[in-house]
Amino acid sequence: MAQTQMLFAGFGGQGILFSGKFLAYDGLISDKQVSWLPSYGPEMRGGTASCSVVFSDETIGSPIVSEPDILVAMNLPSLDKYEDAVVPGGLIFVDSSLVERKVRRTDVTTYYVPATRLAAEQDMPTLANMILVGKLIRETGVISTDNIDKIIEKVVSARHEALKEQNKKAIAIGLHYE
Amino acid sequence: MAEKVLMKGNEAIAEAAIQAGCRFYFGYPITPQTEIAAYMAKRMPKIGGTFLQAESEVAAINMCIGVASTGKRVMTSSSSPGVSLKAEGISYMAGCDLPALIVNVQRGGPGLGGIQPSQSDYFQATKGGGHGDYRLFVVAPASVQEMVSLTAHAFNVAEKYRVPAMLLADGTLGQMMEPVVIDDITVEEHDKSWALTGTKGERAHNIINSLSMLPEELEQWNIDRYQRYAQIEKNEPMWEEYMMEDAEICVVAFGIASRVSRNAIRAAREKGIRVGMIRPITLWPFPKEMLLASSEKVKAYITVELNMGQMVEDVELATRCRRPVLSANRAGGCIPSPEQVLAQIEAANRLGGEQ
């Protein structure tokens, strides 16, 4: 059974839940089984936020990702907490402008993207999350690049038309980041 | 067919209730079910319905008694400590033979407990919670789609038998999003001649009341009510079987625990263990006959629960203690891992059916 378990983690306010939601909408568009589960409660208010996304060809069992195939860590506490949980051969994406240390695991593939710095340079400081999403799409092909615009239309409300282009731009930065 | 959308479980319950004809919602905010109230606050005024944030859970359930007395569909929702506050009103509702839907998106307890997901209100939902001889029709969804279908079903069953119904979910199901289609909702028409709708001088008064000072009369009310409960036990049990065809080990789990169990069962099957699952969809009536029949082939049962093992005794009773019943459980807001469940499946497999 083809199944991909993803975990996004960082500070509350970094758009962790939104990153997961963006990918989850691909499940809807592509008619894949998908689940999205946020952490909720006090840990979101200033502490760590996380979000589990599962893609599957079959009915999804647990929506709780305890052993991710893909980890996106947007701060140090998240990398510290979840690094060891990643499955051998899994992928870890790190926002290297906020996480100073390297990944210690040697049995996983790691991508370092200074997403927060890149986002600030483009004057869109709240979209570091989407730069990482772009990089994730590039390296995993977990969603088709053809669907990006369609998903943006669904997840960004019409009231925030300007944000649609900004999100697309941030994803493109990630897609082209070497 | 309606469009497939991505929705939180809490929102799906609210929309399904509206589609099922519920136009009255009374509630009081509490994590992790507040999205239900928020959704109702947004939608009800647009469709001529009533959303009211009550001053307390006690007030909300009593407002439900008022609306239910008029024969209209009504709902309240809360999470564990809030449902305890509603218990008195739920007992009154049962005593008045009123249909309504009470949603409990459970969190850890007892007391104020925590805010993380739990199933520790199993006893409260299935054995009472309030005082007196009464039952609730209790459904336990395991997906966002099922939150839609069971919300609608619970309204229908509640009206058919004139009993309060409870939808028992947990923080995980309430907060998670899955693709869902909101359709296939049937609003059944049941007799409402008992409702308080105004006599217009053309009929005798209807009386909605749970008080009787005559023991024989009150006893008869209880007996009549239990005849309806017997009908529910006969007609309304719901369950799902998963990989039970050749199963020697049977996991019994509902709601989110059944989904964790699926992962463990798949892993155990890869190790050659013949394991399956019976997932109760109605917790009352409990699928007793199905479980008893399964004990012919099954050599051990495992309940998987987000509580201290409250369902173990119901499985033991249903199977008349013919087989050992183990439990893989976590409490307080923790969730059993598939690895924990797998370990218990392996332990059950080693038991060899010895009691």
Short mmCIF file of C-alpha atoms in Angstrom, two decimals:
data_model
loop_
_atom_site.label_atom_id
_atom_site.label_comp_id
_atom_site.label_asym_id
_atom_site.label_seq_id
_atom_site.Cartn_x
_atom_site.Cartn_y
_atom_site.Cartn_z
CA MET A 1 0.00 0.00 0.00
CA ALA A 2 1.43 3.35 -1.00
CA GLN A 3 1.22 5.71 1.94
CA THR A 4 3.11 8.90 2.79
CA GLN A 5 3.16 10.24 6.33
CA MET A 6 4.23 13.83 6.78
CA LEU A 7 4.81 15.90 9.87
CA PHE A 8 5.15 19.70 9.89
CA ALA A 9 6.44 21.31 13.06
CA GLY A 10 7.52 24.74 14.26
CA PHE A 11 6.42 27.73 16.30
CA GLY A 12 2.81 28.84 16.44
CA GLY A 13 2.50 31.61 13.85
CA GLN A 14 4.87 30.13 11.24
CA GLY A 15 2.01 28.76 9.18
CA ILE A 16 2.59 25.14 10.15
CA LEU A 17 -1.09 24.22 9.95
CA PHE A 18 -1.49 26.08 6.67
CA SER A 19 1.43 24.21 5.07
CA GLY A 20 -0.21 20.93 5.94
CA LYS A 21 -3.58 22.16 4.77
CA PHE A 22 -2.09 23.18 1.43
CA LEU A 23 -0.83 19.65 0.81
CA ALA A 24 -4.03 18.09 2.14
CA TYR A 25 -6.03 19.93 -0.52
CA ASP A 26 -4.04 18.08 -3.15
CA GLY A 27 -5.59 14.90 -1.81
CA LEU A 28 -9.00 16.41 -2.47
CA ILE A 29 -8.11 17.54 -6.02
CA SER A 30 -6.31 14.31 -6.95
CA ASP A 31 -8.91 12.07 -5.31
CA LYS A 32 -6.33 10.49 -3.01
CA GLN A 33 -7.18 9.48 0.54
CA VAL A 34 -5.90 12.21 2.84
CA SER A 35 -6.10 13.21 6.48
CA TRP A 36 -4.94 16.40 8.21
CA LEU A 37 -4.62 16.59 11.96
CA PRO A 38 -3.41 19.67 13.86
CA SER A 39 -2.00 19.85 17.32
CA TYR A 40 -4.42 21.97 19.31
CA GLY A 41 -4.49 23.72 22.62
CA PRO A 42 -1.91 25.60 24.64
CA GLU A 43 1.04 24.30 22.68
CA MET A 44 -0.16 26.42 19.76
CA ARG A 45 -0.05 29.61 21.77
CA GLY A 46 3.60 30.54 21.64
CA GLY A 47 4.93 27.01 21.93
CA THR A 48 5.36 24.40 19.24
CA ALA A 49 2.69 23.71 16.67
CA SER A 50 2.57 20.58 14.57
CA CYS A 51 0.39 19.03 11.96
CA SER A 52 0.12 15.49 10.61
CA VAL A 53 -0.78 14.85 6.96
CA VAL A 54 -1.28 11.34 5.58
CA PHE A 55 -1.68 10.47 1.89
CA SER A 56 -2.73 6.97 0.98
CA ASP A 57 -4.13 4.83 -1.83
CA GLU A 58 -6.31 3.03 0.69
CA THR A 59 -8.53 3.99 3.61
CA ILE A 60 -6.34 5.80 6.12
CA GLY A 61 -5.96 4.15 9.49
CA SER A 62 -4.48 6.41 12.11
CA PRO A 63 -4.29 10.11 11.17
CA ILE A 64 -1.65 10.56 13.86
CA VAL A 65 1.85 10.60 12.36
CA SER A 66 4.25 9.17 14.93
CA GLU A 67 6.87 7.91 12.43
CA PRO A 68 7.02 10.40 9.57
CA ASP A 69 8.38 9.62 6.11
CA ILE A 70 8.82 13.36 5.71
CA LEU A 71 9.55 15.87 8.48
CA VAL A 72 9.52 19.63 7.98
CA ALA A 73 11.19 21.27 10.98
CA MET A 74 10.88 25.05 11.16
CA ASN A 75 12.56 25.50 14.52
CA LEU A 76 15.09 23.79 16.77
CA PRO A 77 12.65 22.36 19.36
CA SER A 78 10.81 20.64 16.52
CA LEU A 79 13.95 19.09 15.09
CA ASP A 80 15.03 18.01 18.59
CA LYS A 81 11.62 16.48 19.26
CA TYR A 82 10.97 14.65 15.99
CA GLU A 83 14.37 13.89 14.38
CA ASP A 84 14.57 10.42 15.90
CA ALA A 85 11.00 9.57 14.92
CA VAL A 86 11.65 9.84 11.17
CA VAL A 87 11.71 6.43 9.46
CA PRO A 88 15.10 5.21 8.15
CA GLY A 89 15.42 6.48 4.59
CA GLY A 90 13.03 9.33 5.32
CA LEU A 91 13.44 12.99 4.45
CA ILE A 92 13.99 15.97 6.73
CA PHE A 93 13.52 19.56 5.56
CA VAL A 94 15.04 22.16 7.86
CA ASP A 95 14.62 25.92 7.93
CA SER A 96 18.34 26.53 8.26
CA SER A 97 17.94 30.23 9.02
CA LEU A 98 16.32 29.32 12.35
CA VAL A 99 17.89 25.94 13.10
CA GLU A 100 21.61 26.31 13.59
CA ARG A 101 22.54 22.68 14.13
CA LYS A 102 22.76 19.96 11.48
CA VAL A 103 20.65 16.82 11.46
CA ARG A 104 22.50 14.10 13.39
CA ARG A 105 20.85 11.13 11.71
CA THR A 106 22.89 9.61 8.88
CA ASP A 107 20.17 7.26 7.58
CA VAL A 108 17.90 10.03 6.30
CA THR A 109 18.17 12.58 3.49
CA THR A 110 18.30 16.16 4.68
CA TYR A 111 17.56 19.41 2.88
CA TYR A 112 18.58 22.72 4.41
CA VAL A 113 16.68 25.75 3.16
CA PRO A 114 17.19 29.20 4.75
CA ALA A 115 13.48 29.76 4.23
CA THR A 116 12.93 32.51 6.80
CA ARG A 117 15.82 34.55 5.38
CA LEU A 118 14.71 34.01 1.75
CA ALA A 119 11.16 35.03 2.65
CA ALA A 120 12.37 38.18 4.44
CA GLU A 121 14.53 39.12 1.43
CA GLN A 122 11.44 38.95 -0.79
CA ASP A 123 9.49 41.10 1.67
CA MET A 124 7.08 38.29 2.52
CA PRO A 125 8.25 37.28 5.99
CA THR A 126 5.19 35.15 6.75
CA LEU A 127 5.69 32.81 3.83
CA ALA A 128 8.82 30.88 4.81
CA ASN A 129 6.51 27.90 5.27
CA MET A 130 5.51 27.95 1.61
CA ILE A 131 9.13 28.16 0.46
CA LEU A 132 9.71 24.91 2.35
CA VAL A 133 6.56 23.45 0.80
CA GLY A 134 7.98 24.32 -2.64
CA LYS A 135 11.25 22.57 -1.83
CA LEU A 136 9.33 19.57 -0.49
CA ILE A 137 7.33 19.32 -3.73
CA ARG A 138 10.53 19.55 -5.77
CA GLU A 139 12.32 16.80 -3.87
CA THR A 140 9.44 14.39 -3.26
CA GLY A 141 6.97 14.88 -6.07
CA VAL A 142 4.37 14.13 -3.39
CA ILE A 143 2.03 16.47 -5.24
CA SER A 144 1.98 17.44 -8.90
CA THR A 145 3.24 20.94 -9.70
CA ASP A 146 0.27 21.22 -12.07
CA ASN A 147 -2.04 21.33 -9.06
CA ILE A 148 -0.35 24.20 -7.23
CA ASP A 149 -2.49 26.99 -8.70
CA LYS A 150 -5.69 25.02 -8.20
CA ILE A 151 -4.87 24.39 -4.56
CA ILE A 152 -4.04 28.05 -3.96
CA GLU A 153 -7.47 28.97 -5.30
CA LYS A 154 -9.06 26.64 -2.75
CA VAL A 155 -7.02 27.40 0.37
CA VAL A 156 -6.56 31.16 0.05
CA SER A 157 -9.91 32.90 0.33
CA ALA A 158 -11.04 35.38 -2.34
CA ARG A 159 -10.81 38.16 0.24
CA HIS A 160 -7.05 37.78 0.19
CA GLU A 161 -6.50 37.88 -3.57
CA ALA A 162 -3.04 39.46 -3.21
CA LEU A 163 -1.89 36.60 -1.02
CA LYS A 164 -2.53 34.12 -3.81
CA GLU A 165 0.30 35.51 -5.94
CA GLN A 166 2.55 35.80 -2.89
CA ASN A 167 1.97 32.15 -2.02
CA LYS A 168 2.69 31.09 -5.59
CA LYS A 169 5.86 33.16 -5.57
CA ALA A 170 7.04 31.59 -2.29
CA ILE A 171 6.39 28.08 -3.57
CA ALA A 172 8.30 28.92 -6.76
CA ILE A 173 11.32 30.04 -4.72
CA GLY A 174 11.31 26.66 -2.99
CA LEU A 175 10.78 24.80 -6.24
CA HIS A 176 13.91 26.39 -7.69
CA TYR A 177 16.10 26.31 -4.60
CA GLU A 178 19.18 24.17 -5.19
CA MET B 1 -23.94 14.59 -5.93
CA ALA B 2 -22.71 17.25 -3.55
CA GLU B 3 -19.15 18.47 -3.89
CA LYS B 4 -16.39 16.75 -1.96
CA VAL B 5 -14.85 19.20 0.49
CA LEU B 6 -12.14 19.15 3.12
CA MET B 7 -13.74 19.72 6.50
CA LYS B 8 -12.97 19.40 10.19
CA GLY B 9 -14.97 16.76 12.01
CA ASN B 10 -16.57 19.39 14.23
CA GLU B 11 -17.69 21.44 11.22
CA ALA B 12 -19.01 18.31 9.51
CA ILE B 13 -21.22 17.50 12.51
CA ALA B 14 -22.64 21.02 12.46
CA GLU B 15 -23.36 21.06 8.72
CA ALA B 16 -24.84 17.55 8.85
CA ALA B 17 -27.16 18.60 11.67
CA ILE B 18 -28.37 21.55 9.60
CA GLN B 19 -28.91 19.33 6.56
CA ALA B 20 -30.80 16.93 8.84
CA GLY B 21 -33.26 19.68 9.65
CA CYS B 22 -31.87 20.96 12.94
CA ARG B 23 -32.63 24.67 13.23
CA PHE B 24 -31.92 25.15 16.94
CA TYR B 25 -28.51 24.95 18.54
CA PHE B 26 -27.64 25.90 22.11
CA GLY B 27 -24.14 25.56 23.46
CA TYR B 28 -21.31 26.92 25.49
CA PRO B 29 -17.69 26.97 24.24
CA ILE B 30 -15.19 24.33 25.36
CA THR B 31 -12.11 22.86 23.69
CA PRO B 32 -11.98 20.70 21.57
CA GLN B 33 -15.49 21.15 20.14
CA THR B 34 -15.84 24.93 19.85
CA GLU B 35 -15.83 24.79 16.03
CA ILE B 36 -19.33 23.29 16.22
CA ALA B 37 -20.67 26.36 17.99
CA ALA B 38 -18.65 28.69 15.74
CA TYR B 39 -20.06 27.02 12.63
CA MET B 40 -23.61 27.19 13.96
CA ALA B 41 -23.15 30.86 14.89
CA LYS B 42 -22.17 31.59 11.29
CA ARG B 43 -24.76 29.43 9.51
CA MET B 44 -27.95 29.46 11.61
CA PRO B 45 -28.83 33.15 11.20
CA LYS B 46 -28.52 32.79 7.41
CA ILE B 47 -31.06 29.97 7.19
CA GLY B 48 -33.62 31.25 9.67
CA GLY B 49 -32.33 29.03 12.46
CA THR B 50 -31.45 29.86 16.03
CA PHE B 51 -27.94 29.86 17.44
CA LEU B 52 -27.70 30.84 21.05
CA GLN B 53 -24.62 30.85 23.23
CA ALA B 54 -26.12 30.01 26.60
CA GLU B 55 -24.75 31.27 29.90
CA SER B 56 -23.75 27.73 30.84
CA GLU B 57 -23.98 24.12 29.74
CA VAL B 58 -26.88 23.64 32.17
CA ALA B 59 -28.82 26.44 30.52
CA ALA B 60 -28.06 25.06 27.05
CA ILE B 61 -29.43 21.59 27.76
CA ASN B 62 -32.56 23.06 29.34
CA MET B 63 -33.11 25.20 26.25
CA CYS B 64 -32.89 21.94 24.29
CA ILE B 65 -35.63 20.48 26.49
CA GLY B 66 -37.80 23.45 25.60
CA VAL B 67 -37.34 23.13 21.84
CA ALA B 68 -37.56 19.32 21.88
CA SER B 69 -40.92 19.64 23.66
CA THR B 70 -42.28 21.38 20.57
CA GLY B 71 -41.18 18.51 18.33
CA LYS B 72 -38.42 20.47 16.56
CA ARG B 73 -34.95 19.08 15.94
CA VAL B 74 -32.45 20.50 18.41
CA MET B 75 -28.82 19.94 19.25
CA THR B 76 -26.27 20.88 21.87
CA SER B 77 -22.59 20.02 21.97
CA SER B 78 -19.82 20.09 24.52
CA SER B 79 -16.78 18.22 25.73
CA SER B 80 -16.48 15.95 28.74
CA PRO B 81 -16.71 18.31 31.77
CA GLY B 82 -19.46 20.22 29.98
CA VAL B 83 -21.39 17.03 29.33
CA SER B 84 -21.25 16.21 33.04
CA LEU B 85 -22.94 19.56 33.65
CA LYS B 86 -25.65 18.61 31.16
CA ALA B 87 -26.27 15.25 32.82
CA GLU B 88 -29.23 16.43 34.87
CA GLY B 89 -30.94 17.85 31.81
CA ILE B 90 -30.25 14.69 29.81
CA SER B 91 -31.93 12.62 32.51
CA TYR B 92 -34.94 14.97 32.44
CA MET B 93 -35.03 14.65 28.65
CA ALA B 94 -35.05 10.86 28.93
CA GLY B 95 -37.77 11.09 31.61
CA CYS B 96 -39.84 13.34 29.35
CA ASP B 97 -39.31 11.03 26.33
CA LEU B 98 -37.82 13.83 24.25
CA PRO B 99 -35.66 13.36 21.17
CA ALA B 100 -32.56 15.55 20.82
CA LEU B 101 -28.92 15.21 19.84
CA ILE B 102 -26.15 15.76 22.36
CA VAL B 103 -22.61 15.79 20.95
CA ASN B 104 -19.65 14.98 23.17
CA VAL B 105 -16.21 15.61 21.64
CA GLN B 106 -14.35 13.98 24.48
CA ARG B 107 -11.22 15.17 26.28
CA GLY B 108 -9.25 13.66 29.14
CA GLY B 109 -10.80 13.40 32.61
CA PRO B 110 -12.00 13.01 35.28
CA GLY B 111 -12.60 16.45 36.75
CA LEU B 112 -11.40 19.34 34.64
CA GLY B 113 -8.93 16.84 33.16
CA GLY B 114 -7.09 18.07 30.09
CA ILE B 115 -7.93 19.11 26.57
CA GLN B 116 -6.36 16.28 24.57
CA PRO B 117 -8.46 13.50 23.00
CA SER B 118 -10.02 10.79 25.11
CA GLN B 119 -12.75 8.14 25.17
CA SER B 120 -13.12 8.13 28.92
CA ASP B 121 -16.79 9.11 28.85
CA TYR B 122 -17.75 5.64 27.57
CA PHE B 123 -19.40 4.71 30.88
CA GLN B 124 -21.12 8.07 31.12
CA ALA B 125 -22.53 7.76 27.60
CA THR B 126 -23.56 4.10 27.68
CA LYS B 127 -24.52 3.47 31.32
CA GLY B 128 -26.23 6.66 32.32
CA GLY B 129 -24.44 9.79 33.46
CA GLY B 130 -27.59 11.24 34.94
CA HIS B 131 -29.94 9.61 37.43
CA GLY B 132 -32.70 7.12 36.84
CA ASP B 133 -33.38 4.15 34.58
CA TYR B 134 -32.60 5.46 31.12
CA ARG B 135 -30.55 4.88 28.02
CA LEU B 136 -29.20 7.09 25.28
CA PHE B 137 -28.85 5.96 21.69
CA VAL B 138 -25.07 6.37 21.34
CA VAL B 139 -23.18 6.50 18.05
CA ALA B 140 -19.38 6.59 17.70
CA PRO B 141 -18.10 7.86 14.34
CA ALA B 142 -14.61 6.90 13.16
CA SER B 143 -14.20 9.34 10.26
CA VAL B 144 -15.33 12.79 9.22
CA GLN B 145 -17.66 11.19 6.66
CA GLU B 146 -19.23 9.08 9.37
CA MET B 147 -19.68 12.16 11.54
CA VAL B 148 -22.02 13.34 8.80
CA SER B 149 -24.00 10.12 8.34
CA LEU B 150 -24.27 9.32 12.05
CA THR B 151 -25.36 12.84 12.99
CA ALA B 152 -28.27 12.51 10.59
CA HIS B 153 -29.00 8.94 11.67
CA ALA B 154 -28.98 9.86 15.36
CA PHE B 155 -31.67 12.52 14.79
CA ASN B 156 -33.86 9.97 13.00
CA VAL B 157 -33.47 7.25 15.63
CA ALA B 158 -34.02 9.73 18.46
CA GLU B 159 -37.34 10.78 16.94
CA LYS B 160 -38.41 7.27 16.03
CA TYR B 161 -38.16 6.05 19.63
CA ARG B 162 -38.50 9.40 21.44
CA VAL B 163 -35.11 9.12 23.17
CA PRO B 164 -32.20 11.52 23.47
CA ALA B 165 -29.23 10.48 21.29
CA MET B 166 -25.56 11.10 21.82
CA LEU B 167 -22.81 11.36 19.24
CA LEU B 168 -19.62 10.36 21.04
CA ALA B 169 -16.49 11.64 19.31
CA ASP B 170 -13.09 12.76 20.61
CA GLY B 171 -10.69 15.65 20.17
CA THR B 172 -8.82 14.00 17.31
CA LEU B 173 -11.91 13.37 15.19
CA GLY B 174 -13.26 16.80 16.00
CA GLN B 175 -10.07 18.56 14.93
CA MET B 176 -8.98 16.49 11.94
CA MET B 177 -9.87 17.27 8.35
CA GLU B 178 -10.74 14.66 5.74
CA PRO B 179 -12.49 14.86 2.39
CA VAL B 180 -16.21 14.59 2.96
CA VAL B 181 -19.38 14.68 0.90
CA ILE B 182 -22.42 16.05 2.66
CA ASP B 183 -25.28 14.25 0.99
CA ASP B 184 -27.47 11.18 1.40
CA ILE B 185 -29.12 12.78 4.40
CA THR B 186 -32.64 11.48 4.90
CA VAL B 187 -34.96 13.32 7.24
CA GLU B 188 -37.45 10.72 8.42
CA GLU B 189 -40.93 11.81 9.44
CA HIS B 190 -42.06 10.35 12.75
CA ASP B 191 -45.21 10.85 14.78
CA LYS B 192 -45.15 14.16 16.65
CA SER B 193 -48.68 14.11 18.03
CA TRP B 194 -47.15 14.36 21.51
CA ALA B 195 -45.51 17.72 20.82
CA LEU B 196 -46.51 21.01 22.44
CA THR B 197 -47.66 22.98 19.44
CA GLY B 198 -50.73 24.77 20.80
CA THR B 199 -54.14 23.10 21.01
CA LYS B 200 -55.96 25.87 19.10
CA GLY B 201 -58.92 24.78 21.22
CA GLU B 202 -59.20 21.63 19.08
CA ARG B 203 -57.55 18.93 21.16
CA ALA B 204 -56.69 18.04 24.73
CA HIS B 205 -53.48 19.44 26.18
CA ASN B 206 -50.29 17.48 25.69
CA ILE B 207 -48.16 17.25 28.80
CA ILE B 208 -44.38 16.86 28.76
CA ASN B 209 -43.29 15.91 32.24
CA SER B 210 -40.96 13.58 34.11
CA LEU B 211 -42.58 13.95 37.54
CA SER B 212 -45.06 11.51 39.03
CA MET B 213 -45.90 11.23 42.72
CA LEU B 214 -47.60 7.88 42.13
CA PRO B 215 -45.04 5.04 42.27
CA GLU B 216 -47.19 2.70 40.17
CA GLU B 217 -47.59 5.31 37.47
CA LEU B 218 -43.87 6.15 37.44
CA GLU B 219 -43.07 2.45 37.29
CA GLN B 220 -45.34 2.06 34.28
CA TRP B 221 -43.60 4.94 32.51
CA ASN B 222 -40.29 3.15 33.08
CA ILE B 223 -41.70 -0.15 31.81
CA ASP B 224 -43.10 1.51 28.69
CA ARG B 225 -39.78 3.22 28.06
CA TYR B 226 -37.88 -0.06 28.44
CA GLN B 227 -40.13 -1.62 25.81
CA ARG B 228 -38.86 1.01 23.41
CA TYR B 229 -35.28 0.36 24.57
CA ALA B 230 -35.82 -3.34 23.79
CA GLN B 231 -36.89 -2.36 20.27
CA ILE B 232 -33.74 -0.24 19.88
CA GLU B 233 -31.58 -3.15 21.08
CA LYS B 234 -33.27 -5.40 18.53
CA ASN B 235 -33.33 -3.04 15.55
CA GLU B 236 -30.54 -0.52 15.84
CA PRO B 237 -27.13 -2.08 16.63
CA MET B 238 -24.51 -1.07 14.05
CA TRP B 239 -20.99 -2.37 13.64
CA GLU B 240 -18.25 -2.84 11.06
CA GLU B 241 -16.18 -5.98 10.60
CA TYR B 242 -12.61 -5.66 9.36
CA MET B 243 -10.63 -8.75 8.30
CA MET B 244 -12.81 -11.00 10.48
CA GLU B 245 -13.29 -13.84 7.98
CA ASP B 246 -10.53 -16.03 9.45
CA ALA B 247 -9.68 -14.02 12.58
CA GLU B 248 -8.55 -15.80 15.75
CA ILE B 249 -7.75 -12.56 17.52
CA CYS B 250 -10.39 -9.85 17.53
CA VAL B 251 -9.73 -6.21 18.28
CA VAL B 252 -12.79 -4.34 19.55
CA ALA B 253 -12.39 -0.60 19.14
CA PHE B 254 -14.52 2.41 18.28
CA GLY B 255 -13.84 5.89 16.98
CA ILE B 256 -10.24 7.04 16.68
CA ALA B 257 -9.00 3.90 18.48
CA SER B 258 -10.35 1.78 15.62
CA ARG B 259 -8.22 3.72 13.16
CA VAL B 260 -5.03 3.22 15.16
CA SER B 261 -6.04 -0.45 15.37
CA ARG B 262 -6.29 -0.74 11.58
CA ASN B 263 -2.58 0.10 11.27
CA ALA B 264 -1.71 -2.50 13.91
CA ILE B 265 -3.92 -5.16 12.31
CA ARG B 266 -2.30 -4.64 8.91
CA ALA B 267 1.16 -4.97 10.52
CA ALA B 268 0.11 -8.10 12.42
CA ARG B 269 -1.33 -9.67 9.25
CA GLU B 270 2.06 -9.15 7.61
CA LYS B 271 3.50 -11.25 10.44
CA GLY B 272 0.96 -13.96 9.70
CA ILE B 273 -1.29 -13.37 12.71
CA ARG B 274 -4.97 -13.93 11.98
CA VAL B 275 -6.40 -10.80 13.51
CA GLY B 276 -9.43 -8.72 12.67
CA MET B 277 -11.63 -6.09 14.23
CA ILE B 278 -15.23 -5.58 15.24
CA ARG B 279 -15.86 -1.86 15.42
CA PRO B 280 -19.01 -0.96 17.35
CA ILE B 281 -20.65 1.98 15.55
CA THR B 282 -23.46 2.11 18.10
CA LEU B 283 -22.10 1.90 21.66
CA TRP B 284 -25.64 1.57 22.97
CA PRO B 285 -27.10 -0.66 21.75
CA PHE B 286 -23.82 -2.58 21.93
CA PRO B 287 -23.44 -5.16 19.11
CA LYS B 288 -23.76 -8.04 21.57
CA GLU B 289 -25.12 -10.74 19.28
CA MET B 290 -22.39 -10.19 16.73
CA LEU B 291 -19.70 -10.43 19.40
CA LEU B 292 -21.19 -13.57 20.90
CA ALA B 293 -21.31 -15.23 17.47
CA SER B 294 -17.68 -14.29 16.84
CA SER B 295 -16.57 -16.08 20.02
CA GLU B 296 -17.09 -19.41 18.26
CA LYS B 297 -13.94 -18.75 16.20
CA VAL B 298 -12.07 -16.05 18.08
CA LYS B 299 -9.66 -17.18 20.82
CA ALA B 300 -8.99 -13.81 22.44
CA TYR B 301 -10.28 -10.23 22.32
CA ILE B 302 -8.44 -6.96 22.77
CA THR B 303 -10.21 -3.69 23.41
CA VAL B 304 -8.29 -0.66 22.19
CA GLU B 305 -9.43 2.46 23.99
CA LEU B 306 -8.43 5.97 25.04
CA ASN B 307 -9.43 5.22 28.63
CA MET B 308 -8.55 2.71 31.34
CA GLY B 309 -10.34 -0.14 29.59
CA GLN B 310 -13.99 0.76 30.17
CA MET B 311 -15.31 -1.37 27.29
CA VAL B 312 -13.62 -4.58 28.53
CA GLU B 313 -16.61 -5.50 30.70
CA ASP B 314 -19.08 -5.05 27.85
CA VAL B 315 -17.03 -7.38 25.63
CA GLU B 316 -16.80 -9.90 28.49
CA LEU B 317 -20.56 -9.73 29.01
CA ALA B 318 -21.37 -9.93 25.32
CA THR B 319 -19.12 -12.98 24.87
CA ARG B 320 -20.23 -14.40 28.26
CA CYS B 321 -16.59 -14.55 29.39
CA ARG B 322 -15.91 -17.44 27.03
CA ARG B 323 -12.60 -15.91 25.93
CA PRO B 324 -9.98 -13.69 27.56
CA VAL B 325 -10.41 -9.97 26.96
CA LEU B 326 -7.21 -7.93 27.02
CA SER B 327 -6.86 -4.20 26.55
CA ALA B 328 -4.40 -1.90 24.81
CA ASN B 329 -5.19 1.47 26.23
CA ARG B 330 -3.89 4.92 27.10
CA ALA B 331 -5.61 7.55 29.21
CA GLY B 332 -5.49 11.21 30.11
CA GLY B 333 -5.33 12.50 26.54
CA CYS B 334 -2.72 10.02 25.25
CA ILE B 335 -3.44 7.79 22.26
CA PRO B 336 -2.36 4.14 21.98
CA SER B 337 0.27 3.73 19.27
CA PRO B 338 -0.08 1.09 16.55
CA GLU B 339 3.08 -0.51 18.03
CA GLN B 340 1.41 -0.84 21.45
CA VAL B 341 -1.64 -2.44 19.87
CA LEU B 342 0.53 -4.77 17.79
CA ALA B 343 2.41 -5.89 20.92
CA GLN B 344 -0.91 -6.74 22.58
CA ILE B 345 -2.10 -8.61 19.48
CA GLU B 346 1.09 -10.69 19.65
CA ALA B 347 0.53 -11.30 23.37
CA ALA B 348 -3.06 -12.40 22.71
CA ASN B 349 -1.87 -14.70 19.95
CA ARG B 350 0.45 -16.44 22.44
CA LEU B 351 -2.41 -17.00 24.89
CA GLY B 352 -3.83 -19.74 22.71
CA GLY B 353 -7.36 -19.22 23.93
CA GLU B 354 -6.72 -20.34 27.52
CA GLN B 355 -8.81 -18.42 30.02
#
